[in-house]
Amino acid sequence: MKRAAILGTGSALPLRRVSNAELAETVDTTDEWIVERTGIKFRHIAGEGETTATLATDAARRAIEAAGIAASDIDLIVLATATPDQTFPASATKVQAMLGIDDCVAFDVAAVCSGFLYAMSVAESMIRAGSARNALVIGSETFSRILDWEDRGTCVLFGDGAGAVVLGPVEGPDDGHHKDARGVLATRLHADGRHNEMLYVDGGPSTTGTVGKLRMKGREVFRHAVTNLASVMGEVLEIAGLTNDDIDWLVPHQANARILDATARKLGLSPDKVVVTVTDHANTSAASVPLALDVAVRDGRIKRGDIVVLEAMGGGFTWGAAVLRW
């Protein structure tokens, strides 16, 4: 049975690293306030010449190198972002051009913080169907450019960055329990548009003609996040024929340390099995899952044969999870 597996990972961060103390110089906040409520200590902020597409390209190059293939071997690019360089064309096509790929399928996916899970599910399906072979799946954001820097309840939460993976086909048995069944074992996605007002941007080409700024009702988002993430993880594990006890690593959306802790407790998972990067990167939206994944792969925590669960929830609401054997 042909299935899609992650062949390589990569990530990229803007050069400027901003501490809570530096942020407190211009925002009515303190390091203690931010750390206590979010666990965040640092975030990276894009500077001149750094965009969603340039960060995505840097992450993509590292993923391609890790996969041991050439950029010309890529025939599909799916870029998850809520902060594209332009309304159109898709930022994925800019990545394609910067990588020197003459022709491949390239498009963006907009599902905010769940975007990478949505993008990976699309690419995985196309690989299984035979319409793509090697796919670049990228999450990249420059959320600093849609923040209201006078709203301390939201501007302290987010950062910029990118993460990427190369997905490619591997042959393996149908039984996901088999020790050689490497690759994506199951994915599950959801959306519920009734909750638009809880996490959104107050602008757009068709409404205000402006980009707009991020708005969020934090307590309501927290409540939905813990419930929805625990639920979708149960669903995806059931599809894969696995249980919580089979999980070696959980790589969650890095929204808030409290959400990560609460989700782990609800699932009965040891904190030692949860990859946490929110302290250093803050919430990078669609970039957070692949960014955290790359960190855990490169520092040697995630090893061949490990069962890894990815999960995220974002504005919309959208949420989803994927389980794979490394």
mmCIF file of N, CA, C and O in Angstrom, residues 190-199 217-232 259 262-263 266 311-320:
data_model
loop_
_atom_site.group_PDB
_atom_site.id
_atom_site.type_symbol
_atom_site.label_atom_id
_atom_site.label_comp_id
_atom_site.label_asym_id
_atom_site.label_seq_id
_atom_site.Cartn_x
_atom_site.Cartn_y
_atom_site.Cartn_z
ATOM 1 N N HIS A 190 -11.782 19.266 11.063
ATOM 2 C CA HIS A 190 -13.101 19.799 11.402
ATOM 3 C C HIS A 190 -13.136 21.304 11.160
ATOM 4 O O HIS A 190 -12.093 21.967 11.127
ATOM 5 N N ALA A 191 -14.338 21.846 11.046
ATOM 6 C CA ALA A 191 -14.550 23.293 11.023
ATOM 7 C C ALA A 191 -15.951 23.595 11.530
ATOM 8 O O ALA A 191 -16.878 22.803 11.322
ATOM 9 N N ASP A 192 -16.090 24.737 12.199
ATOM 10 C CA ASP A 192 -17.396 25.194 12.678
ATOM 11 C C ASP A 192 -17.422 26.713 12.586
ATOM 12 O O ASP A 192 -16.917 27.425 13.461
ATOM 13 N N GLY A 193 -18.009 27.215 11.498
ATOM 14 C CA GLY A 193 -18.008 28.635 11.207
ATOM 15 C C GLY A 193 -18.893 29.488 12.088
ATOM 16 O O GLY A 193 -18.899 30.715 11.955
ATOM 17 N N ARG A 194 -19.623 28.874 13.012
ATOM 18 C CA ARG A 194 -20.486 29.651 13.901
ATOM 19 C C ARG A 194 -19.694 30.481 14.907
ATOM 20 O O ARG A 194 -20.252 31.382 15.540
ATOM 21 N N HIS A 195 -18.388 30.198 15.043
ATOM 22 C CA HIS A 195 -17.597 30.856 16.078
ATOM 23 C C HIS A 195 -16.660 31.922 15.509
ATOM 24 O O HIS A 195 -15.650 32.259 16.123
ATOM 25 N N ASN A 196 -17.036 32.479 14.367
ATOM 26 C CA ASN A 196 -16.201 33.472 13.699
ATOM 27 C C ASN A 196 -15.794 34.619 14.621
ATOM 28 O O ASN A 196 -14.645 35.064 14.622
ATOM 29 N N GLU A 197 -16.730 35.094 15.436
ATOM 30 C CA GLU A 197 -16.470 36.297 16.229
ATOM 31 C C GLU A 197 -15.508 36.063 17.389
ATOM 32 O O GLU A 197 -15.080 37.014 18.055
ATOM 33 N N MET A 198 -15.141 34.822 17.641
ATOM 34 C CA MET A 198 -14.241 34.547 18.763
ATOM 35 C C MET A 198 -12.769 34.710 18.407
ATOM 36 O O MET A 198 -11.948 34.982 19.281
ATOM 37 N N LEU A 199 -12.433 34.536 17.127
ATOM 38 C CA LEU A 199 -11.046 34.673 16.680
ATOM 39 C C LEU A 199 -11.070 35.005 15.195
ATOM 40 O O LEU A 199 -11.357 34.149 14.366
ATOM 41 N N LYS A 217 -11.367 36.547 21.541
ATOM 42 C CA LYS A 217 -11.946 36.381 22.873
ATOM 43 C C LYS A 217 -11.231 35.192 23.513
ATOM 44 O O LYS A 217 -11.602 34.039 23.324
ATOM 45 N N GLY A 218 -10.202 35.503 24.274
ATOM 46 C CA GLY A 218 -9.275 34.501 24.741
ATOM 47 C C GLY A 218 -9.875 33.382 25.568
ATOM 48 O O GLY A 218 -9.561 32.208 25.371
ATOM 49 N N ARG A 219 -10.743 33.708 26.511
ATOM 50 C CA ARG A 219 -11.287 32.672 27.393
ATOM 51 C C ARG A 219 -12.139 31.675 26.630
ATOM 52 O O ARG A 219 -12.082 30.473 26.880
ATOM 53 N N GLU A 220 -12.950 32.184 25.690
ATOM 54 C CA GLU A 220 -13.797 31.291 24.904
ATOM 55 C C GLU A 220 -12.957 30.395 24.004
ATOM 56 O O GLU A 220 -13.240 29.204 23.846
ATOM 57 N N VAL A 221 -11.910 30.961 23.411
ATOM 58 C CA VAL A 221 -11.026 30.168 22.551
ATOM 59 C C VAL A 221 -10.353 29.067 23.362
ATOM 60 O O VAL A 221 -10.271 27.915 22.926
ATOM 61 N N PHE A 222 -9.901 29.390 24.567
ATOM 62 C CA PHE A 222 -9.252 28.413 25.440
ATOM 63 C C PHE A 222 -10.180 27.226 25.706
ATOM 64 O O PHE A 222 -9.786 26.069 25.585
ATOM 65 N N ARG A 223 -11.417 27.534 26.055
ATOM 66 C CA ARG A 223 -12.380 26.481 26.391
ATOM 67 C C ARG A 223 -12.624 25.560 25.196
ATOM 68 O O ARG A 223 -12.603 24.331 25.334
ATOM 69 N N HIS A 224 -12.853 26.134 24.039
ATOM 70 C CA HIS A 224 -13.099 25.328 22.841
ATOM 71 C C HIS A 224 -11.850 24.539 22.451
ATOM 72 O O HIS A 224 -11.952 23.389 22.011
ATOM 73 N N ALA A 225 -10.682 25.143 22.610
ATOM 74 C CA ALA A 225 -9.440 24.494 22.188
ATOM 75 C C ALA A 225 -9.200 23.201 22.956
ATOM 76 O O ALA A 225 -8.920 22.156 22.358
ATOM 77 N N VAL A 226 -9.310 23.247 24.270
ATOM 78 C CA VAL A 226 -9.041 22.062 25.076
ATOM 79 C C VAL A 226 -10.015 20.940 24.728
ATOM 80 O O VAL A 226 -9.625 19.781 24.542
ATOM 81 N N THR A 227 -11.288 21.286 24.606
ATOM 82 C CA THR A 227 -12.308 20.275 24.301
ATOM 83 C C THR A 227 -12.122 19.698 22.901
ATOM 84 O O THR A 227 -12.110 18.476 22.705
ATOM 85 N N ASN A 228 -11.970 20.582 21.905
ATOM 86 C CA ASN A 228 -11.892 20.127 20.517
ATOM 87 C C ASN A 228 -10.614 19.341 20.227
ATOM 88 O O ASN A 228 -10.634 18.356 19.481
ATOM 89 N N LEU A 229 -9.503 19.773 20.804
ATOM 90 C CA LEU A 229 -8.238 19.094 20.525
ATOM 91 C C LEU A 229 -8.223 17.695 21.126
ATOM 92 O O LEU A 229 -7.766 16.739 20.497
ATOM 93 N N ALA A 230 -8.703 17.559 22.354
ATOM 94 C CA ALA A 230 -8.762 16.233 22.970
ATOM 95 C C ALA A 230 -9.679 15.315 22.172
ATOM 96 O O ALA A 230 -9.380 14.132 21.966
ATOM 97 N N SER A 231 -10.799 15.870 21.686
ATOM 98 C CA SER A 231 -11.764 15.074 20.934
ATOM 99 C C SER A 231 -11.189 14.596 19.598
ATOM 100 O O SER A 231 -11.289 13.413 19.250
ATOM 101 N N VAL A 232 -10.565 15.501 18.841
ATOM 102 C CA VAL A 232 -10.070 15.124 17.514
ATOM 103 C C VAL A 232 -8.884 14.168 17.627
ATOM 104 O O VAL A 232 -8.690 13.298 16.765
ATOM 105 N N ILE A 259 -2.964 25.922 27.489
ATOM 106 C CA ILE A 259 -3.727 25.020 26.623
ATOM 107 C C ILE A 259 -2.968 23.705 26.441
ATOM 108 O O ILE A 259 -3.562 22.621 26.477
ATOM 109 N N ALA A 262 -3.348 21.738 29.691
ATOM 110 C CA ALA A 262 -4.707 21.255 29.901
ATOM 111 C C ALA A 262 -5.050 20.116 28.941
ATOM 112 O O ALA A 262 -5.709 19.141 29.319
ATOM 113 N N THR A 263 -4.600 20.221 27.700
ATOM 114 C CA THR A 263 -4.853 19.163 26.718
ATOM 115 C C THR A 263 -4.143 17.877 27.112
ATOM 116 O O THR A 263 -4.710 16.778 27.028
ATOM 117 N N LYS A 266 -5.990 16.264 29.982
ATOM 118 C CA LYS A 266 -7.261 15.679 29.545
ATOM 119 C C LYS A 266 -7.040 14.338 28.850
ATOM 120 O O LYS A 266 -7.875 13.435 28.936
ATOM 121 N N GLU A 311 -1.449 18.136 16.202
ATOM 122 C CA GLU A 311 -2.810 18.669 16.365
ATOM 123 C C GLU A 311 -2.785 20.186 16.432
ATOM 124 O O GLU A 311 -1.784 20.782 16.840
ATOM 125 N N ALA A 312 -3.910 20.797 16.026
ATOM 126 C CA ALA A 312 -4.008 22.260 16.056
ATOM 127 C C ALA A 312 -5.458 22.696 15.985
ATOM 128 O O ALA A 312 -6.319 21.983 15.460
ATOM 129 N N MET A 313 -5.714 23.895 16.521
ATOM 130 C CA MET A 313 -7.011 24.542 16.372
ATOM 131 C C MET A 313 -6.799 26.020 16.109
ATOM 132 O O MET A 313 -5.901 26.633 16.696
ATOM 133 N N GLY A 314 -7.614 26.585 15.216
ATOM 134 C CA GLY A 314 -7.460 27.996 14.881
ATOM 135 C C GLY A 314 -8.781 28.648 14.550
ATOM 136 O O GLY A 314 -9.855 28.039 14.655
ATOM 137 N N GLY A 315 -8.692 29.909 14.157
ATOM 138 C CA GLY A 315 -9.882 30.696 13.841
ATOM 139 C C GLY A 315 -10.743 30.022 12.798
ATOM 140 O O GLY A 315 -10.252 29.357 11.893
ATOM 141 N N GLY A 316 -12.022 30.213 12.974
ATOM 142 C CA GLY A 316 -12.985 29.608 12.050
ATOM 143 C C GLY A 316 -14.247 29.103 12.706
ATOM 144 O O GLY A 316 -15.312 29.416 12.252
ATOM 145 N N PHE A 317 -14.195 28.288 13.750
ATOM 146 C CA PHE A 317 -13.048 27.536 14.182
ATOM 147 C C PHE A 317 -12.715 26.427 13.192
ATOM 148 O O PHE A 317 -13.595 25.837 12.581
ATOM 149 N N THR A 318 -11.414 26.145 13.071
ATOM 150 C CA THR A 318 -10.960 24.943 12.379
ATOM 151 C C THR A 318 -10.091 24.161 13.353
ATOM 152 O O THR A 318 -9.432 24.744 14.209
ATOM 153 N N TRP A 319 -10.090 22.854 13.253
ATOM 154 C CA TRP A 319 -9.191 22.051 14.068
ATOM 155 C C TRP A 319 -8.964 20.704 13.395
ATOM 156 O O TRP A 319 -9.732 20.272 12.541
ATOM 157 N N GLY A 320 -7.860 20.076 13.770
ATOM 158 C CA GLY A 320 -7.544 18.805 13.141
ATOM 159 C C GLY A 320 -6.372 18.129 13.809
ATOM 160 O O GLY A 320 -5.697 18.709 14.679
#
